[in-house]
Coordinates of C-alpha atoms in Angstrom, one line a residue:
X171 CA 16.8 15.0 16.0
X172 CA 14.8 11.9 17.7
X173 CA 11.6 10.8 16.1
X174 CA 9.2 8.5 17.9
X175 CA 6.9 6.2 16.0
X176 CA 4.0 4.2 17.6
X177 CA 2.9 0.7 17.4
X178 CA -0.4 1.1 15.5
X179 CA 0.3 -0.1 11.9
X180 CA 2.6 -3.0 13.2
X181 CA 0.9 -4.6 16.1
X182 CA -1.4 -6.9 14.0
X183 CA -0.2 -6.7 10.5
X184 CA 2.2 -9.2 9.0
X185 CA 2.4 -7.4 5.7
X186 CA 0.6 -4.3 4.3
X187 CA 1.1 -1.0 2.5
X188 CA 0.9 1.3 5.5
X189 CA 3.5 -0.9 7.5
X190 CA 5.8 -1.0 4.6
X191 CA 5.5 2.7 4.2
X192 CA 6.5 3.3 7.9
X193 CA 9.2 0.7 7.8
X194 CA 11.0 2.1 4.7
X195 CA 10.6 5.7 6.0
X196 CA 12.2 4.6 9.4
X197 CA 15.0 2.8 7.5
X198 CA 16.0 5.5 5.1
X199 CA 15.7 8.3 7.8
X200 CA 18.0 6.3 10.1
X201 CA 20.6 5.0 7.7
X202 CA 20.6 7.9 5.0
X203 CA 19.6 10.9 6.9
X204 CA 21.1 10.1 10.3
X205 CA 17.9 10.5 12.2
X206 CA 17.5 8.9 15.7
X207 CA 14.6 6.6 15.1
X208 CA 12.5 5.0 18.0
X209 CA 9.6 2.6 17.4
X210 CA 7.4 2.2 20.5
X211 CA 6.6 -1.6 19.9
X212 CA 7.3 -4.8 21.9
X213 CA 5.4 -7.6 20.2
X214 CA 4.6 -8.1 16.5
X215 CA 4.8 -10.7 13.9
X216 CA 5.4 -8.0 11.2
X217 CA 7.6 -9.5 8.4
X218 CA 9.4 -6.3 7.7
X219 CA 10.5 -5.8 11.3
X220 CA 11.4 -9.5 11.8
X221 CA 13.7 -9.4 8.8
X222 CA 15.0 -5.9 9.2
X223 CA 17.2 -4.3 11.8
X224 CA 15.0 -1.3 12.8
X225 CA 13.6 -2.8 16.1
X226 CA 14.1 -5.9 17.9
X227 CA 10.7 -7.4 18.5
X228 CA 9.2 -10.5 20.3
X229 CA 7.0 -12.6 18.2
X230 CA 3.7 -14.2 19.4
X231 CA 1.6 -17.2 18.8
X232 CA -2.2 -17.1 18.6
X233 CA -3.0 -19.0 21.7
X234 CA -6.5 -17.2 22.1
X235 CA -7.3 -17.4 18.4
X236 CA -6.2 -14.9 15.8
X237 CA -8.5 -11.8 16.7
X238 CA -8.4 -12.0 20.3
X239 CA -4.6 -12.5 20.5
X240 CA -4.0 -9.8 18.1
X241 CA -6.2 -7.6 20.3
X242 CA -4.5 -8.6 23.5
X243 CA -0.9 -7.8 22.1
X244 CA -2.2 -4.4 20.6
X245 CA -3.3 -3.3 23.9
X246 CA 0.0 -4.2 25.4
X247 CA 1.8 -2.3 22.7
X248 CA -0.5 0.8 23.1
X249 CA 0.3 0.9 26.9
X250 CA 3.9 0.7 26.1
X251 CA 3.6 3.4 23.5
X252 CA 1.7 5.7 26.0
X253 CA 4.6 5.3 28.4
X254 CA 7.3 6.2 25.9
X255 CA 5.1 9.1 24.8
X256 CA 4.7 10.4 28.2
X257 CA 8.3 10.3 28.9
X258 CA 8.8 13.2 26.2
X259 CA 12.2 12.0 25.2
X260 CA 11.9 12.9 21.5
X261 CA 11.5 16.0 19.3
X262 CA 8.7 14.8 17.1
X263 CA 5.9 12.1 17.4
X264 CA 4.5 10.4 14.2
X265 CA 1.5 8.2 14.9
X266 CA 1.3 5.4 12.4
X267 CA -2.7 5.4 12.4
X268 CA -5.6 7.2 13.7
X269 CA -6.2 5.9 17.2
X270 CA -6.1 9.0 19.4
X271 CA -5.0 7.3 22.6
X272 CA -1.7 9.3 22.4
X273 CA -3.2 12.9 22.7
X274 CA -3.2 13.1 26.5
X275 CA 0.4 12.2 26.7
X276 CA 1.9 14.5 24.2
X277 CA 2.0 17.8 26.2
X278 CA 3.5 20.3 24.0
X279 CA 5.4 18.0 21.7
X280 CA 4.5 18.3 18.0
X281 CA 3.1 15.4 16.0
X282 CA 3.0 14.7 12.3
X283 CA 0.5 12.3 10.6
X284 CA 0.3 10.8 7.3
X285 CA -3.0 10.5 5.5
X286 CA -2.9 7.7 3.0
X287 CA -6.5 8.1 1.5
X288 CA -10.0 9.1 2.1
X289 CA -11.6 5.7 1.1
X290 CA -13.8 5.4 4.1
X291 CA -15.2 8.8 3.6
X292 CA -15.8 8.4 -0.2
X293 CA -17.3 4.9 0.0
X294 CA -19.0 5.1 3.3
X295 CA -22.4 4.5 1.8
X296 CA -21.2 1.5 -0.1
X297 CA -18.6 -0.1 2.2
X298 CA -19.2 0.8 5.8
X299 CA -16.3 0.7 8.3
X300 CA -13.5 0.1 5.8
X301 CA -10.7 1.1 8.3
X302 CA -12.7 1.2 11.8
X303 CA -12.3 5.1 12.2
X304 CA -15.0 7.5 12.0
X305 CA -14.7 10.9 10.1
X306 CA -14.9 12.8 13.4
X307 CA -12.3 10.9 15.1
X308 CA -9.9 11.4 12.0
X309 CA -10.7 15.2 11.9
X310 CA -9.9 15.5 15.6
X311 CA -6.5 14.2 15.2
X312 CA -5.9 16.0 11.8
X313 CA -7.0 19.3 13.4
X314 CA -4.5 18.9 16.2
X315 CA -1.5 17.7 14.0
X316 CA 1.3 20.1 13.6
X317 CA 1.5 19.2 10.0
X318 CA -0.1 16.4 7.7
X319 CA 1.6 14.4 4.9
X320 CA -0.6 13.4 2.1
X321 CA 0.7 11.0 -0.2
X322 CA -0.5 12.4 -3.4
X323 CA -2.0 15.6 -4.7
X324 CA -5.3 13.9 -5.3
X325 CA -5.4 12.8 -1.6
X326 CA -4.6 16.3 -0.4
X327 CA -7.4 17.9 -2.5
X328 CA -9.7 15.2 -1.1
X329 CA -8.8 15.8 2.5
X330 CA -9.3 19.7 2.0
X331 CA -12.6 19.1 0.7
X332 CA -13.7 16.3 3.4
X333 CA -12.1 17.5 6.4
X334 CA -11.8 21.5 5.7
X335 CA -8.3 21.5 6.4
X336 CA -6.1 24.7 5.8
X337 CA -4.0 23.9 2.6
X338 CA -0.7 25.1 4.0
X339 CA -1.0 22.5 6.9
X340 CA -0.8 19.7 4.2
X341 CA 2.5 18.6 2.5
X342 CA 2.3 16.1 -0.3
X343 CA 5.3 13.6 -0.2
X344 CA 4.8 10.7 -2.6
X345 CA 5.4 7.1 -1.5
X346 CA 8.5 5.2 -2.5
X347 CA 9.3 1.6 -3.1
X348 CA 12.3 -0.5 -1.7
X349 CA 12.1 -2.4 -5.1
X350 CA 13.9 0.6 -6.7
X351 CA 17.2 -0.5 -5.0
X352 CA 16.1 -4.3 -4.5
X353 CA 18.6 -6.9 -5.3
X354 CA 16.7 -10.1 -6.1
X355 CA 17.8 -13.6 -5.4
X356 CA 18.6 -14.9 -8.9
X357 CA 18.7 -18.4 -7.6
X358 CA 14.9 -18.4 -6.5
X359 CA 12.5 -20.0 -9.1
X360 CA 8.8 -19.9 -8.6
X361 CA 6.3 -21.9 -10.6
X362 CA 4.0 -19.9 -12.6
X363 CA 2.4 -20.2 -16.1
X364 CA 4.3 -18.9 -18.9
X365 CA 1.7 -16.1 -19.9
X366 CA -0.2 -14.5 -17.2
X367 CA -1.7 -11.1 -16.1
X368 CA -0.9 -10.0 -12.5
X369 CA -3.2 -8.8 -9.7
X370 CA -1.7 -7.8 -6.3
X371 CA -3.5 -7.4 -2.9
X372 CA -6.9 -7.0 -1.7
X373 CA -9.8 -7.9 -4.0
X374 CA -12.8 -6.7 -2.0
X375 CA -15.1 -3.7 -2.2
X376 CA -13.7 -0.8 -4.1
X377 CA -11.0 -2.7 -5.6
X378 CA -13.3 -3.7 -8.4
X379 CA -12.1 -7.0 -8.8
X380 CA -15.4 -8.8 -9.8
X381 CA -15.8 -6.2 -12.8
X382 CA -12.3 -6.8 -13.9
X383 CA -12.7 -10.7 -13.9
X384 CA -15.9 -10.3 -15.9
X385 CA -14.0 -7.9 -18.3
X386 CA -11.2 -10.4 -19.2
X387 CA -13.4 -13.4 -19.3
X388 CA -13.7 -13.3 -23.4
X389 CA -9.8 -12.9 -23.4
X390 CA -9.4 -16.0 -21.3
X391 CA -11.9 -18.1 -23.3
X392 CA -9.9 -17.0 -26.6
X393 CA -6.5 -17.8 -25.0
X394 CA -6.6 -20.9 -23.0
X395 CA -2.9 -20.5 -22.3
X396 CA -3.5 -17.1 -20.5
X397 CA -3.8 -16.9 -16.9
X398 CA -4.7 -14.4 -14.2
X399 CA -2.4 -14.6 -10.9
X400 CA -3.8 -13.0 -8.0
X401 CA -1.0 -12.4 -5.4
X402 CA -1.4 -12.1 -1.7
X403 CA -4.4 -11.4 0.4
X404 CA -5.5 -14.9 1.1
X405 CA -7.0 -17.7 -0.9
X406 CA -10.1 -17.3 -3.0
X407 CA -13.3 -17.2 -0.9
X408 CA -16.2 -19.5 -1.9
X409 CA -18.1 -16.7 -3.6
X410 CA -15.1 -16.0 -5.6
X411 CA -14.5 -19.6 -6.7
X412 CA -18.4 -19.9 -7.5
X413 CA -18.0 -16.6 -9.7
X414 CA -14.9 -18.3 -11.5
X415 CA -16.9 -21.4 -12.1
X416 CA -19.9 -19.6 -13.4
X417 CA -17.9 -17.8 -15.9
X418 CA -16.1 -20.9 -16.9
X419 CA -12.4 -19.5 -15.9
X420 CA -11.8 -21.3 -12.9
X421 CA -8.8 -23.1 -14.2
X422 CA -7.3 -19.8 -15.5
X423 CA -7.4 -17.8 -12.4
X424 CA -4.7 -18.7 -9.8
X425 CA -3.7 -17.6 -6.3
X426 CA -0.1 -17.2 -5.5
X427 CA 1.0 -16.6 -1.9
X428 CA 3.6 -13.7 -1.3
X429 CA 6.2 -15.4 1.1
X430 CA 8.8 -12.7 0.6
X431 CA 9.9 -9.9 -1.5
X432 CA 11.8 -12.1 -3.9
X433 CA 8.5 -13.9 -4.8
X434 CA 6.7 -10.8 -5.4
X435 CA 9.5 -9.3 -7.5
X436 CA 9.4 -12.3 -9.7
X437 CA 5.7 -12.3 -10.1
X438 CA 6.0 -8.6 -11.3
X439 CA 9.0 -9.4 -13.5
X440 CA 7.6 -12.1 -15.4
X441 CA 3.9 -11.0 -15.8
X442 CA 2.7 -9.6 -19.2
X443 CA 1.3 -6.9 -17.4
X444 CA 0.3 -5.8 -14.0
X445 CA -3.4 -4.5 -13.9
X446 CA -5.0 -2.4 -11.2
X447 CA -8.8 -1.9 -11.8
X448 CA -9.6 -0.1 -8.4
X449 CA -12.1 2.5 -8.3
X450 CA -9.9 4.6 -5.9
X451 CA -6.6 4.5 -4.2
X452 CA -4.6 7.2 -2.2
X453 CA -1.5 6.5 -4.1
X454 CA -1.2 2.8 -5.3
X455 CA 2.2 1.4 -4.1
X456 CA 1.8 -1.6 -6.6
X457 CA 2.0 0.8 -9.5
X458 CA 5.5 1.9 -8.5
X459 CA 6.7 -1.6 -7.6
X460 CA 5.6 -2.7 -11.0
X461 CA 7.6 0.2 -12.6
X462 CA 10.5 -1.0 -10.5
X463 CA 10.1 -4.7 -11.5
X464 CA 10.0 -4.0 -15.4
X465 CA 6.4 -4.9 -15.6
X466 CA 4.0 -3.0 -18.0
X467 CA 1.2 -1.3 -15.9
X468 CA -2.5 -0.9 -16.9
X469 CA -4.7 1.3 -14.6
X470 CA -8.0 2.5 -13.8
X471 CA -8.3 6.3 -14.9
X472 CA -9.7 7.2 -11.4
X473 CA -8.5 9.0 -8.5
X474 CA -4.5 9.3 -8.0
X475 CA -3.6 6.8 -10.9
X476 CA -3.1 9.5 -13.7
X477 CA -1.1 11.5 -11.3
X478 CA 1.2 8.7 -10.3
X479 CA 1.4 6.8 -13.6
X480 CA 1.3 9.6 -16.0
X481 CA 2.4 8.5 -19.5
X482 CA 3.9 5.2 -18.1
X483 CA 0.8 3.3 -18.0
X484 CA -2.4 2.5 -20.1
X485 CA -5.7 3.6 -18.6
X486 CA -9.3 2.3 -18.9
X487 CA -12.7 3.3 -17.6
X488 CA -13.1 0.7 -14.6
X489 CA -16.9 1.0 -15.1
X490 CA -16.7 -0.3 -18.7
X491 CA -15.7 -3.9 -19.1
X492 CA -15.2 -3.7 -22.9
X493 CA -12.7 -0.7 -22.4
X494 CA -10.8 -2.8 -19.9
X495 CA -10.7 -5.8 -22.2
X496 CA -9.7 -3.4 -25.2
X497 CA -6.7 -2.0 -23.3
X498 CA -5.6 -5.3 -21.9
X499 CA -5.8 -7.0 -25.3
X500 CA -3.7 -4.1 -26.8
X501 CA -0.9 -4.7 -24.4
X502 CA -1.1 -8.4 -24.7
X503 CA -0.7 -8.3 -28.7
X504 CA 1.8 -5.4 -28.8
X505 CA 5.5 -6.3 -27.7
X506 CA 6.7 -2.9 -28.7
X507 CA 4.1 -1.2 -26.5
X508 CA 5.0 -3.3 -23.7
X509 CA 8.7 -2.5 -24.0
X510 CA 7.8 1.2 -24.4
X511 CA 5.8 1.2 -20.9
X512 CA 8.7 -0.6 -19.2
X513 CA 11.0 2.2 -20.3
X514 CA 8.7 5.0 -19.3
X515 CA 8.0 3.2 -15.9
X516 CA 11.7 3.3 -15.4
X517 CA 11.9 6.9 -16.1
X518 CA 8.8 7.6 -13.9
X519 CA 10.1 5.5 -10.9
X520 CA 13.0 8.2 -10.4
X521 CA 10.3 10.4 -8.9
X522 CA 9.6 8.0 -6.3
X523 CA 13.1 7.5 -4.7
X524 CA 13.1 6.3 -1.2
X525 CA 15.9 8.6 -0.3
X526 CA 13.7 11.6 -1.6
X527 CA 10.6 10.3 0.5
X528 CA 12.8 10.4 3.6
X529 CA 14.6 13.8 2.8
X530 CA 11.2 15.5 2.3
X531 CA 9.7 13.9 5.5
X532 CA 12.7 15.2 7.5
X533 CA 12.0 18.7 6.2
X534 CA 8.5 18.4 7.5
X535 CA 9.7 17.2 11.0
X536 CA 12.3 20.2 11.1
X537 CA 9.5 22.6 10.1
X538 CA 7.4 21.7 13.3
X539 CA 10.0 21.8 16.0

């Protein structure tokens, strides 16, 4: 079997959950399931591809400025994808995002698409244009797809409700994490405070970061050796710095760049806990990353989190600052509880095997041929 993937999630993204998902999926399909994998991509600065062996790519500099250069090479990659799709030399096509450029070139070839979340649809009144695709464009692709992969039962149910899709067309296949089999560089040492809570990724909009910060202010004031480390997604904005200053916690909230997987692994490994205060996620890959790195997990009680975390995490109401603080203090003060959550996280991690994700996805591909 030969599966063709397109350029969309790799053209302009150096990192990111969607690109990570597709890279890991392609890797495990190729090396564990023996699938012939083809990625229709010429130019990219994607870190996973650069450091991996799925596809040799040409990197590019931002000679027109960041946005314009990304747009230029995205168009070049799209043209290359269209040519490869039109050649029909594959069994199944799997687009990596929701641009519909590929539809005229598919002919009768089946395609499978992965739906990661319905955040833009659920939060469209509050946070417009979260991913650049409108509902009608998504529905057009979902309706034409041979099968749809949803990354959680929660996401599937939301899709059925919002897009009116037949339930039998949607298969739930959980995300996995490469950290489950990761061999860290034990010689790498990173500089962090001894005691810190960890936050990973985007801090905007529905991520509920501001509420989280306000919730832990009393804890930080009481414990001046406790810090919050925010990993990835760029340095703090002026507005964030002003908020920290106003709350008198600017010295205890730090940003840490994620230069590679070894850095992220250590950030999880050494944290008192990983806290995810988001109002909504389709799956929440950092949850299982934390499980894999022996990091206790504290989650919002919304959307997919109870489904993914089950009894391996503590939960809080993300709208209730006092409840957030209560659950965080509980885990800070209770070593036995942290140890128990780490053990439960290891058990729960077994349900998110990269091999299992690849195997179940292959079954979906076979079902549409």
